[in-house]
Protein backbone atom coordinates (compact mmCIF):
# COMPACT_ATOMS: atom_id res chain seq x y z
CA UNK A 1 0.00 0.00 0.00
CA UNK A 2 2.97 2.35 0.55
CA UNK A 3 3.75 2.21 -3.19
CA UNK A 4 0.14 3.06 -3.99
CA UNK A 5 0.07 5.87 -1.44
CA UNK A 6 3.18 7.39 -2.98
CA UNK A 7 1.61 7.39 -6.44
CA UNK A 8 -1.66 9.02 -5.29
CA UNK A 9 0.13 11.65 -3.22
CA UNK A 10 2.54 12.33 -6.08
CA UNK A 11 -0.39 13.06 -8.38
CA UNK A 12 -1.93 15.46 -5.87
CA UNK A 13 1.44 17.17 -5.55
CA UNK A 14 1.58 17.47 -9.34
CA UNK A 15 -1.79 19.20 -9.41
CA UNK A 16 -0.53 21.52 -6.67
CA UNK A 17 2.59 22.40 -8.63
CA UNK A 18 0.57 23.59 -11.61
CA UNK A 19 -1.24 25.99 -9.23
CA UNK A 20 -4.44 24.43 -9.56
CA UNK A 21 -12.83 27.70 -4.90
CA UNK A 22 -15.55 26.37 -6.38
CA UNK A 23 -15.88 23.17 -8.38
CA UNK A 24 -18.24 20.97 -10.31
CA UNK A 25 -21.36 20.91 -8.15
CA UNK A 26 -22.37 17.85 -6.14
CA UNK A 27 -24.01 16.22 -9.16
CA UNK A 28 -21.02 16.87 -11.40
CA UNK A 29 -18.63 15.13 -9.02
CA UNK A 30 -21.10 12.34 -8.33
CA UNK A 31 -21.45 11.72 -12.06
CA UNK A 32 -17.67 11.71 -12.64
CA UNK A 33 -17.02 9.14 -9.93
CA UNK A 34 -20.06 7.07 -10.87
CA UNK A 35 -18.82 6.86 -14.46
CA UNK A 36 -15.40 5.77 -13.22
CA UNK A 37 -16.50 2.99 -10.86
CA UNK A 38 -17.50 0.29 -13.38
CA UNK A 39 -14.33 0.93 -15.37
CA UNK A 40 -12.02 0.09 -12.47
CA UNK A 41 -9.85 -2.97 -12.72
CA UNK A 42 -10.42 -5.65 -10.09
CA UNK A 43 -7.27 -4.58 -8.26
CA UNK A 44 -8.28 -0.92 -8.28
CA UNK A 45 -11.86 -1.68 -7.22
CA UNK A 46 -10.59 -3.82 -4.34
CA UNK A 47 -8.18 -1.09 -3.25
CA UNK A 48 -10.90 1.56 -3.33
CA UNK A 49 -13.22 -0.72 -1.36
CA UNK A 50 -10.49 -1.38 1.19
CA UNK A 51 -9.97 2.36 1.65
CA UNK A 52 -13.62 3.38 1.77
CA UNK A 53 -15.21 0.38 3.47
CA UNK A 54 -18.97 0.37 2.97
CA UNK A 55 -18.92 3.84 1.41
CA UNK A 56 -19.45 4.36 -2.30
CA UNK A 57 -16.77 6.46 -4.04
CA UNK A 58 -19.36 8.55 -5.88
CA UNK A 59 -21.14 9.45 -2.65
CA UNK A 60 -17.86 10.84 -1.28
CA UNK A 61 -16.68 12.54 -4.44
CA UNK A 62 -17.54 16.03 -3.11
CA UNK A 63 -15.67 15.42 0.16
CA UNK A 64 -12.81 17.70 -0.88
CA UNK A 65 -15.21 20.64 -1.13
CA UNK A 66 -16.39 20.07 2.44
CA UNK A 67 -12.93 20.09 4.04
CA UNK A 68 -11.61 23.36 2.65
CA UNK A 69 -12.11 25.08 5.98
CA UNK A 70 -10.25 22.33 7.83
CA UNK A 71 -7.52 21.94 5.22
CA UNK A 72 -7.03 25.57 4.21
CA UNK A 73 -4.07 24.65 2.01
CA UNK A 74 -6.34 22.59 -0.23
CA UNK A 75 -8.65 25.37 -1.43
CA UNK A 76 -6.39 26.67 -4.26
CA UNK A 77 -5.91 23.13 -5.56
CA UNK A 78 -9.41 23.02 -7.07
CA UNK A 79 -8.71 25.28 -10.04
CA UNK A 80 -6.06 26.67 -12.41
CA UNK A 81 -6.19 30.26 -13.63
CA UNK A 82 -4.59 31.43 -16.88
CA UNK A 83 -3.74 34.97 -18.00
CA UNK A 84 -6.74 36.74 -19.49
CA UNK A 85 -7.46 35.84 -23.11
CA UNK A 86 -4.61 33.33 -23.27
CA UNK A 87 -6.54 30.35 -24.56
CA UNK A 88 -3.74 27.83 -24.21
CA UNK A 89 -2.52 26.20 -21.01
CA UNK A 90 1.18 26.04 -20.09
CA UNK A 91 2.67 24.00 -17.29
CA UNK A 92 4.27 26.09 -14.81
CA UNK A 93 -2.14 11.73 5.79
CA UNK A 94 -3.63 9.30 4.90
CA UNK A 95 -4.35 7.20 1.82
CA UNK A 96 -8.16 7.43 1.99
CA UNK A 97 -8.05 11.22 2.00
CA UNK A 98 -5.52 11.15 -0.84
CA UNK A 99 -7.92 8.99 -2.87
CA UNK A 100 -10.80 11.39 -2.26
CA UNK A 101 -8.71 14.44 -3.15
CA UNK A 102 -7.52 12.73 -6.32
CA UNK A 103 -11.03 11.72 -7.37
CA UNK A 104 -12.33 15.23 -6.75
CA UNK A 105 -9.48 17.08 -8.47
CA UNK A 106 -9.69 14.99 -11.63
CA UNK A 107 -13.34 16.06 -11.77
CA UNK A 108 -12.47 19.69 -11.12
CA UNK A 109 -9.86 19.92 -13.86
CA UNK A 110 -12.48 18.81 -16.37
CA UNK A 111 -14.82 21.71 -15.49
CA UNK A 112 -13.70 24.26 -18.11
CA UNK A 113 -13.92 27.33 -15.88
CA UNK A 114 -11.50 25.72 -13.44
CA UNK A 115 -8.96 26.67 -16.07
CA UNK A 116 -10.55 30.08 -16.60
CA UNK A 117 -9.11 33.58 -16.69
CA UNK A 118 -7.33 35.10 -13.71
CA UNK A 119 -9.10 38.48 -13.52
CA UNK A 120 -12.61 37.02 -13.37
CA UNK A 121 -11.57 34.05 -11.20
CA UNK A 122 -12.84 31.52 -13.69
CA UNK A 123 -16.15 33.31 -14.24
CA UNK A 124 -16.75 33.86 -10.52
CA UNK A 125 -17.05 37.64 -10.99
CA UNK A 126 -19.24 37.56 -14.12
CA UNK A 127 -22.89 38.08 -13.19
CA UNK A 128 -25.40 36.65 -15.65
CA UNK A 129 -29.00 35.48 -15.70
CA UNK A 130 -29.62 31.76 -16.16
CA UNK A 131 -33.03 32.10 -17.74
CA UNK A 132 -34.79 34.22 -15.07
CA UNK A 133 -32.43 33.54 -12.16
CA UNK A 134 -29.35 35.54 -11.27
CA UNK A 135 -26.19 33.46 -11.32
CA UNK A 136 -22.44 33.62 -11.69
CA UNK A 137 -21.06 32.26 -14.94
CA UNK A 138 -18.92 29.83 -12.95
CA UNK A 139 -21.99 28.51 -11.16
CA UNK A 140 -23.73 28.00 -14.50
CA UNK A 141 -20.96 25.54 -15.45
CA UNK A 142 -20.68 23.99 -11.99
CA UNK A 143 -24.38 23.33 -11.54
CA UNK A 144 -26.96 25.04 -13.71
CA UNK A 145 -26.34 23.32 -17.04
CA UNK A 146 -26.35 19.88 -15.39
CA UNK A 147 -29.39 20.62 -13.24
CA UNK A 148 -31.36 22.05 -16.17
CA UNK A 149 -30.55 18.97 -18.26
CA UNK A 150 -31.66 16.67 -15.44
CA UNK A 151 -34.93 18.55 -15.07
CA UNK A 152 -35.67 18.85 -18.77
CA UNK A 153 -34.51 15.49 -20.10
CA UNK A 154 -34.33 13.08 -17.15
CA UNK A 155 -37.19 13.98 -14.81
CA UNK A 156 -34.59 15.28 -12.31
CA UNK A 157 -33.05 11.81 -12.04
CA UNK A 158 -29.26 11.99 -12.04
CA UNK A 159 -29.01 8.21 -12.43
CA UNK A 160 -30.73 8.42 -15.81
CA UNK A 161 -28.19 10.98 -16.97
CA UNK A 162 -25.38 8.72 -15.75
CA UNK A 163 -26.86 5.78 -17.65
CA UNK A 164 -26.95 7.84 -20.83
CA UNK A 165 -23.31 8.82 -20.42
CA UNK A 166 -22.32 5.20 -19.72
CA UNK A 167 -24.01 4.14 -22.96
CA UNK A 168 -22.37 6.91 -24.95
CA UNK A 169 -18.92 6.03 -23.58
CA UNK A 170 -19.33 2.43 -24.73
CA UNK A 171 -20.91 3.26 -28.12
CA UNK A 172 -20.65 6.65 -29.81
CA UNK A 173 -17.55 7.66 -27.83
CA UNK A 174 -15.93 4.22 -27.66
CA UNK A 175 -12.95 5.09 -29.87
CA UNK A 176 -12.51 8.48 -28.24
CA UNK A 177 -12.65 6.92 -24.78
CA UNK A 178 -9.58 4.82 -25.58
CA UNK A 179 -7.74 8.00 -26.48
CA UNK A 180 -8.96 9.74 -23.30
CA UNK A 181 -7.44 6.94 -21.22
CA UNK A 182 -4.03 7.21 -22.86
CA UNK A 183 -1.29 8.64 -20.65
CA UNK A 184 2.38 7.79 -20.37
CA UNK A 185 2.47 8.81 -16.70
CA UNK A 186 0.23 8.21 -13.69
CA UNK A 187 -2.01 11.00 -14.97
CA UNK A 188 -1.73 13.80 -17.53
CA UNK A 189 -3.16 16.99 -15.98
CA UNK A 190 -1.40 19.20 -18.55
CA UNK A 191 -3.52 17.60 -21.28
CA UNK A 192 -6.71 17.95 -19.23
CA UNK A 193 -5.98 21.62 -18.48
CA UNK A 194 -5.11 22.39 -22.11
CA UNK A 195 -8.48 20.97 -23.16
CA UNK A 196 -10.19 22.90 -20.38
CA UNK A 197 -9.00 26.38 -21.32
CA UNK A 198 -9.85 25.75 -24.97
CA UNK A 199 -13.39 24.74 -24.00
CA UNK A 200 -13.61 27.77 -21.68
CA UNK A 201 -12.70 30.10 -24.55
CA UNK A 202 -14.74 28.36 -27.24
CA UNK A 203 -17.88 27.72 -25.19
CA UNK A 204 -18.01 29.05 -21.62
CA UNK A 205 -16.85 32.65 -22.18
CA UNK A 206 -17.88 32.99 -25.83
CA UNK A 207 -20.75 35.41 -26.33
CA UNK A 208 -21.01 36.14 -22.60
CA UNK A 209 -20.55 39.49 -20.90
CA UNK A 210 -21.61 41.03 -17.61
CA UNK A 211 -25.39 40.86 -17.36
CA UNK A 212 -25.90 38.41 -20.23
CA UNK A 213 -29.16 36.46 -20.23
CA UNK A 214 -28.32 32.82 -20.96
CA UNK A 215 -31.24 30.77 -22.21
CA UNK A 216 -31.91 27.93 -24.65
CA UNK A 217 -29.35 28.97 -27.26
CA UNK A 218 -26.60 28.82 -24.66
CA UNK A 219 -27.90 25.79 -22.80
CA UNK A 220 -28.55 23.56 -25.80
CA UNK A 221 -25.18 24.30 -27.40
CA UNK A 222 -23.18 23.94 -24.16
CA UNK A 223 -24.90 20.91 -22.66
CA UNK A 224 -23.15 18.45 -25.05
CA UNK A 225 -19.82 20.00 -24.06
CA UNK A 226 -20.55 19.48 -20.37
CA UNK A 227 -21.55 15.87 -21.09
CA UNK A 228 -18.26 15.28 -22.89
CA UNK A 229 -16.20 16.75 -20.05
CA UNK A 230 -18.05 14.66 -17.46
CA UNK A 231 -17.43 11.54 -19.54
CA UNK A 232 -13.75 12.37 -20.01
CA UNK A 233 -13.35 12.94 -16.28
CA UNK A 234 -14.95 9.62 -15.40
CA UNK A 235 -12.92 7.65 -17.94
CA UNK A 236 -9.67 9.30 -16.87
CA UNK A 237 -10.32 8.87 -13.17
CA UNK A 238 -10.80 5.14 -13.70
CA UNK A 239 -7.70 4.92 -15.89
CA UNK A 240 -5.64 6.80 -13.31
CA UNK A 241 -6.75 4.56 -10.44
CA UNK A 242 -6.12 1.48 -12.59
CA UNK A 243 -2.56 2.67 -13.22
CA UNK A 244 -2.01 3.38 -9.54
CA UNK A 245 -3.39 0.12 -8.20
CA UNK A 246 -2.37 -2.13 -11.05
XYZ file of N, CA and C in Angstrom, residues 10-166:
471
model
N 1.730 11.688 -5.054
C 2.541 12.329 -6.081
C 1.655 13.034 -7.095
N 0.502 12.417 -7.431
C -0.392 13.061 -8.383
C -0.991 14.328 -7.790
N -1.385 14.267 -6.516
C -1.931 15.456 -5.868
C -0.888 16.566 -5.831
N 0.360 16.196 -5.548
C 1.440 17.172 -5.551
C 1.619 17.777 -6.937
N 1.460 16.970 -7.978
C 1.579 17.469 -9.340
C 0.503 18.493 -9.633
N -0.722 18.220 -9.230
C -1.786 19.202 -9.407
C -1.453 20.489 -8.661
N -0.882 20.350 -7.472
C -0.529 21.515 -6.672
C 0.532 22.349 -7.365
N 1.496 21.693 -7.984
C 2.593 22.397 -8.627
C 2.134 23.212 -9.826
N 1.047 22.818 -10.467
C 0.573 23.589 -11.608
C -0.428 24.658 -11.159
N -0.375 24.991 -9.860
C -1.239 25.995 -9.230
C -2.693 25.862 -9.620
N -3.084 24.682 -9.303
C -4.441 24.431 -9.562
C -5.184 25.091 -8.450
N -12.996 28.368 -3.651
C -12.832 27.705 -4.899
C -13.986 26.768 -5.052
N -14.331 27.096 -6.067
C -15.554 26.374 -6.375
C -15.220 25.222 -7.304
N -16.176 24.338 -7.555
C -15.880 23.172 -8.378
C -17.153 22.698 -9.042
N -17.009 21.631 -9.898
C -18.244 20.975 -10.311
C -19.156 20.924 -9.090
N -20.448 21.060 -9.273
C -21.363 20.908 -8.150
C -21.422 19.459 -7.698
N -22.250 19.208 -6.703
C -22.365 17.852 -6.142
C -22.691 16.844 -7.233
N -23.630 17.165 -8.111
C -24.010 16.218 -9.158
C -22.863 15.977 -10.132
N -22.128 17.027 -10.472
C -21.019 16.865 -11.402
C -19.969 15.903 -10.882
N -19.612 16.040 -9.611
C -18.628 15.126 -9.021
C -19.204 13.726 -8.857
N -20.452 13.643 -8.463
C -21.097 12.337 -8.327
C -21.084 11.601 -9.666
N -21.414 12.325 -10.734
C -21.447 11.720 -12.063
C -20.056 11.243 -12.468
N -19.039 12.088 -12.261
C -17.672 11.710 -12.639
C -17.241 10.418 -11.967
N -17.445 10.335 -10.656
C -17.022 9.138 -9.930
C -17.895 7.935 -10.276
N -19.170 8.167 -10.511
C -20.064 7.067 -10.869
C -19.684 6.485 -12.226
N -19.267 7.336 -13.149
C -18.817 6.856 -14.456
C -17.526 6.060 -14.337
N -16.699 6.441 -13.372
C -15.400 5.770 -13.217
C -15.527 4.384 -12.601
N -16.456 4.217 -11.672
C -16.495 2.990 -10.861
C -16.559 1.696 -11.672
N -17.454 1.562 -12.660
C -17.505 0.290 -13.380
C -16.327 0.064 -14.306
N -15.492 1.071 -14.498
C -14.334 0.930 -15.369
C -13.069 0.559 -14.599
N -13.184 0.442 -13.276
C -12.017 0.094 -12.467
C -11.626 -1.361 -12.677
N -10.330 -1.596 -12.709
C -9.852 -2.972 -12.721
C -10.204 -3.630 -11.392
N -10.114 -4.957 -11.335
C -10.425 -5.654 -10.094
C -9.517 -5.193 -8.973
N -8.228 -5.017 -9.287
C -7.273 -4.576 -8.264
C -7.607 -3.178 -7.757
N -7.948 -2.285 -8.685
C -8.285 -0.918 -8.278
C -9.578 -0.890 -7.488
N -10.582 -1.635 -7.938
C -11.864 -1.679 -7.225
C -11.676 -2.223 -5.811
N -10.852 -3.249 -5.673
C -10.590 -3.820 -4.341
C -9.867 -2.813 -3.454
N -8.920 -2.078 -4.034
C -8.179 -1.092 -3.250
C -9.090 0.032 -2.791
N -9.957 0.506 -3.689
C -10.904 1.565 -3.327
C -11.845 1.066 -2.231
N -12.329 -0.148 -2.373
C -13.217 -0.723 -1.362
C -12.517 -0.850 -0.021
N -11.258 -1.247 -0.055
C -10.488 -1.378 1.187
C -10.340 -0.033 1.882
N -10.168 1.022 1.086
C -9.968 2.356 1.651
C -11.265 2.988 2.140
N -12.362 2.703 1.468
C -13.621 3.381 1.769
C -14.601 2.534 2.562
N -14.306 1.245 2.723
C -15.207 0.380 3.471
C -16.551 0.263 2.778
N -17.622 0.501 3.521
C -18.970 0.374 2.968
C -19.399 1.591 2.161
N -18.554 2.615 2.113
C -18.916 3.843 1.408
C -18.682 3.700 -0.088
N -19.548 4.332 -0.848
C -19.450 4.360 -2.302
C -18.598 5.559 -2.704
N -17.652 5.367 -3.642
C -16.768 6.462 -4.043
C -17.558 7.665 -4.530
N -18.582 7.429 -5.342
C -19.357 8.545 -5.885
C -20.010 9.381 -4.787
N -20.461 8.719 -3.731
C -21.137 9.448 -2.649
C -20.175 10.336 -1.870
N -18.876 10.055 -1.991
C -17.861 10.837 -1.282
C -17.078 11.753 -2.206
N -17.501 11.846 -3.457
C -16.680 12.544 -4.443
C -16.645 14.063 -4.218
N -17.569 14.602 -3.432
C -17.541 16.035 -3.108
C -16.869 16.304 -1.761
N -16.314 15.275 -1.155
C -15.673 15.415 0.157
C -14.658 16.556 0.181
N -13.865 16.677 -0.878
C -12.811 17.696 -0.880
C -13.366 19.112 -0.794
N -14.599 19.315 -1.262
C -15.211 20.637 -1.128
C -15.619 20.926 0.315
N -15.889 19.887 1.077
C -16.390 20.071 2.439
C -15.277 20.249 3.469
N -14.034 20.013 3.064
C -12.934 20.091 4.041
C -12.022 21.283 3.794
N -12.451 22.204 2.934
C -11.606 23.364 2.646
C -11.325 24.205 3.886
N -12.290 24.258 4.798
C -12.108 25.085 5.981
C -11.251 24.382 7.033
N -11.154 23.059 6.936
C -10.252 22.331 7.829
C -8.847 22.259 7.235
N -8.796 21.998 5.928
C -7.519 21.940 5.216
C -7.417 23.186 4.329
N -7.042 24.299 4.939
C -7.031 25.565 4.205
C -6.096 25.516 2.995
N -5.038 24.760 3.097
C -4.072 24.655 2.012
C -4.677 24.036 0.757
N -5.793 23.319 0.915
C -6.342 22.585 -0.227
C -7.209 23.447 -1.140
N -7.685 24.591 -0.650
C -8.649 25.373 -1.434
C -8.127 25.784 -2.811
N -6.866 26.262 -2.926
C -6.393 26.665 -4.258
C -6.123 25.496 -5.197
N -6.218 24.285 -4.710
C -5.914 23.133 -5.559
C -7.072 22.748 -6.467
N -8.213 23.407 -6.325
C -9.407 23.019 -7.068
C -9.505 23.667 -8.443
N -8.584 24.564 -8.773
C -8.708 25.281 -10.043
C -7.335 25.721 -10.529
N -7.261 26.098 -11.806
C -6.062 26.666 -12.415
C -6.503 27.917 -13.144
N -5.870 29.047 -12.873
C -6.187 30.258 -13.631
C -5.119 30.504 -14.683
N -5.530 31.063 -15.826
C -4.594 31.427 -16.880
C -4.685 32.925 -17.108
N -3.645 33.539 -17.670
C -3.741 34.967 -17.996
C -4.935 35.239 -18.900
N -5.542 36.400 -18.721
C -6.737 36.735 -19.492
C -6.490 36.602 -20.988
N -7.448 35.974 -21.655
C -7.463 35.839 -23.111
C -6.322 34.997 -23.666
N -5.598 34.304 -22.801
C -4.613 33.331 -23.274
C -5.306 31.976 -23.285
N -5.687 31.539 -24.461
C -6.541 30.350 -24.564
C -5.737 29.083 -24.786
N -4.536 29.060 -24.251
C -3.735 27.832 -24.207
C -3.205 27.690 -22.801
N -3.017 26.454 -22.359
C -2.518 26.200 -21.014
C -1.050 25.821 -21.086
N -0.232 26.382 -20.158
C 1.182 26.042 -20.093
C 1.515 25.589 -18.681
N 2.347 24.569 -18.593
C 2.670 23.996 -17.291
C 3.596 24.901 -16.485
N 3.518 25.220 -15.728
C 4.268 26.085 -14.815
C 4.600 25.324 -13.444
N -1.061 11.859 4.989
C -2.138 11.733 5.787
C -2.611 10.365 5.628
N -3.452 10.748 4.970
C -3.632 9.300 4.899
C -4.147 8.947 3.498
N -4.089 7.641 3.178
C -4.354 7.202 1.816
C -5.805 7.397 1.417
N -6.745 7.237 2.325
C -8.159 7.426 1.993
C -8.413 8.875 1.588
N -7.883 9.815 2.344
C -8.054 11.222 1.997
C -7.374 11.535 0.669
N -6.216 10.935 0.437
C -5.524 11.149 -0.836
C -6.387 10.664 -2.002
N -7.023 9.508 -1.832
C -7.916 8.986 -2.869
C -9.062 9.948 -3.144
N -9.663 10.497 -2.091
C -10.801 11.393 -2.264
C -10.384 12.721 -2.885
N -9.215 13.241 -2.498
C -8.715 14.442 -3.155
C -8.473 14.173 -4.639
N -7.815 13.074 -4.934
C -7.516 12.726 -6.316
C -8.787 12.624 -7.154
N -9.781 11.906 -6.644
C -11.032 11.719 -7.375
C -11.729 13.054 -7.622
N -11.677 13.926 -6.636
C -12.325 15.229 -6.750
C -11.579 16.127 -7.731
N -10.254 16.157 -7.634
C -9.476 17.076 -8.466
C -9.508 16.680 -9.944
N -9.565 15.387 -10.223
C -9.695 14.992 -11.627
C -11.033 15.484 -12.174
N -12.071 15.454 -11.345
C -13.335 16.056 -11.770
C -13.200 17.546 -11.986
N -12.592 18.235 -11.035
C -12.468 19.689 -11.124
C -11.742 20.147 -12.382
N -10.663 19.457 -12.725
C -9.856 19.921 -13.859
C -10.588 19.749 -15.181
N -11.681 18.973 -15.171
C -12.481 18.814 -16.375
C -13.637 19.813 -16.448
N -13.842 20.618 -15.413
C -14.816 21.708 -15.490
C -14.093 22.876 -16.141
N -14.498 23.298 -17.347
C -13.696 24.258 -18.112
C -13.331 25.533 -17.371
N -14.228 26.068 -16.551
C -13.924 27.326 -15.878
C -13.024 27.139 -14.653
N -12.580 25.920 -14.406
C -11.502 25.718 -13.437
C -10.149 25.946 -14.085
N -10.168 26.247 -15.370
C -8.964 26.668 -16.075
C -9.274 28.005 -16.736
N -10.083 28.805 -16.047
C -10.548 30.076 -16.595
C -9.548 31.196 -16.403
N -9.994 32.423 -16.722
C -9.114 33.576 -16.690
C -8.909 34.085 -15.267
N -7.721 34.657 -15.049
C -7.330 35.096 -13.708
C -8.208 36.235 -13.194
N -8.438 37.263 -14.024
C -9.097 38.475 -13.521
C -10.539 38.232 -13.099
N -11.220 37.281 -13.752
C -12.608 37.015 -13.366
C -12.737 35.753 -12.515
N -11.586 35.220 -12.083
C -11.568 34.049 -11.203
C -12.413 32.907 -11.786
N -12.136 32.627 -13.055
C -12.840 31.525 -13.694
C -14.340 31.738 -13.808
N -14.724 32.985 -14.096
C -16.148 33.305 -14.237
C -16.861 33.565 -12.932
N -16.124 33.628 -11.829
C -16.748 33.858 -10.522
C -17.107 35.318 -10.268
N -16.672 36.235 -11.142
C -17.055 37.643 -10.987
C -17.930 38.121 -12.142
N -18.375 37.194 -12.981
C -19.237 37.563 -14.115
C -20.680 37.226 -13.761
N -21.472 38.266 -13.527
C -22.888 38.081 -13.189
C -23.708 37.923 -14.461
N -24.528 36.895 -14.502
C -25.402 36.646 -15.647
C -26.788 36.280 -15.114
N -27.703 36.076 -16.028
C -28.999 35.478 -15.697
C -29.067 34.123 -16.375
N -29.345 33.083 -15.593
C -29.618 31.764 -16.164
C -31.128 31.676 -16.293
N -31.607 31.897 -17.506
C -33.029 32.100 -17.742
C -33.476 33.277 -16.872
N -34.294 33.085 -15.859
C -34.792 34.222 -15.065
C -34.048 34.391 -13.746
N -33.113 33.492 -13.460
C -32.434 33.542 -12.163
C -31.053 34.182 -12.282
N -30.695 34.991 -11.318
C -29.346 35.539 -11.267
C -28.360 34.423 -10.943
N -27.199 34.483 -11.560
C -26.187 33.457 -11.322
C -24.824 34.002 -11.702
N -23.791 33.364 -11.217
C -22.437 33.620 -11.686
C -22.147 32.663 -12.834
N -21.368 33.122 -13.808
C -21.059 32.261 -14.942
C -20.414 30.960 -14.470
N -19.562 31.049 -13.458
C -18.922 29.829 -12.950
C -19.969 28.849 -12.425
N -20.949 29.371 -11.716
C -21.993 28.512 -11.160
C -22.814 27.860 -12.270
N -23.008 28.577 -13.369
C -23.730 27.998 -14.503
C -23.044 26.714 -14.956
N -21.696 26.728 -14.994
C -20.959 25.544 -15.451
C -20.787 24.511 -14.344
N -20.733 24.947 -13.111
C -20.677 23.993 -11.994
C -21.976 23.203 -11.874
N -23.096 23.911 -11.925
C -24.377 23.327 -11.540
C -25.505 23.491 -12.537
N -25.693 24.707 -13.034
C -26.955 25.039 -13.709
C -27.190 24.233 -14.979
N -26.153 24.063 -15.794
C -26.342 23.316 -17.042
C -26.729 21.875 -16.730
N -26.038 21.270 -15.762
C -26.345 19.885 -15.386
C -27.750 19.790 -14.797
N -28.085 20.680 -13.887
C -29.394 20.617 -13.240
C -30.525 20.854 -14.234
N -30.331 21.789 -15.163
C -31.362 22.048 -16.172
C -31.549 20.834 -17.072
N -30.456 20.181 -17.441
C -30.549 18.965 -18.259
C -31.281 17.861 -17.514
N -30.975 17.697 -16.231
C -31.663 16.673 -15.436
C -33.166 16.944 -15.376
N -33.512 18.204 -15.160
C -34.935 18.552 -15.069
C -35.649 18.380 -16.404
N -35.006 18.813 -17.469
C -35.667 18.850 -18.770
C -35.706 17.488 -19.462
N -34.632 16.726 -19.319
C -34.511 15.493 -20.100
C -34.615 14.210 -19.277
N -34.435 14.294 -17.956
C -34.331 13.076 -17.152
C -35.235 13.085 -15.920
N -36.243 13.930 -15.924
C -37.187 13.977 -14.806
C -36.461 14.146 -13.477
N -35.406 14.970 -13.496
C -34.592 15.279 -12.307
C -33.945 14.043 -11.693
N -33.656 13.064 -12.511
C -33.051 11.814 -12.039
C -31.612 11.732 -12.535
N -30.666 11.987 -11.637
C -29.261 11.994 -12.043
C -28.810 10.623 -12.531
N -29.401 9.556 -12.004
C -29.008 8.211 -12.433
C -29.319 7.969 -13.903
N -30.401 8.571 -14.395
C -30.731 8.417 -15.811
C -29.706 9.126 -16.690
N -29.257 10.278 -16.242
C -28.195 10.980 -16.970
C -26.915 10.146 -16.972
N -26.577 9.572 -15.835
C -25.385 8.723 -15.746
C -25.498 7.523 -16.688
N -26.659 6.910 -16.746
C -26.864 5.776 -17.649
C -26.652 6.179 -19.109
N -27.140 7.352 -19.468
C -26.950 7.839 -20.833
C -25.469 8.033 -21.140
N -24.748 8.606 -20.200
C -23.314 8.823 -20.416
C -22.565 7.500 -20.502
N -22.931 6.535 -19.642
C -22.323 5.200 -19.723
C -22.511 4.613 -21.124
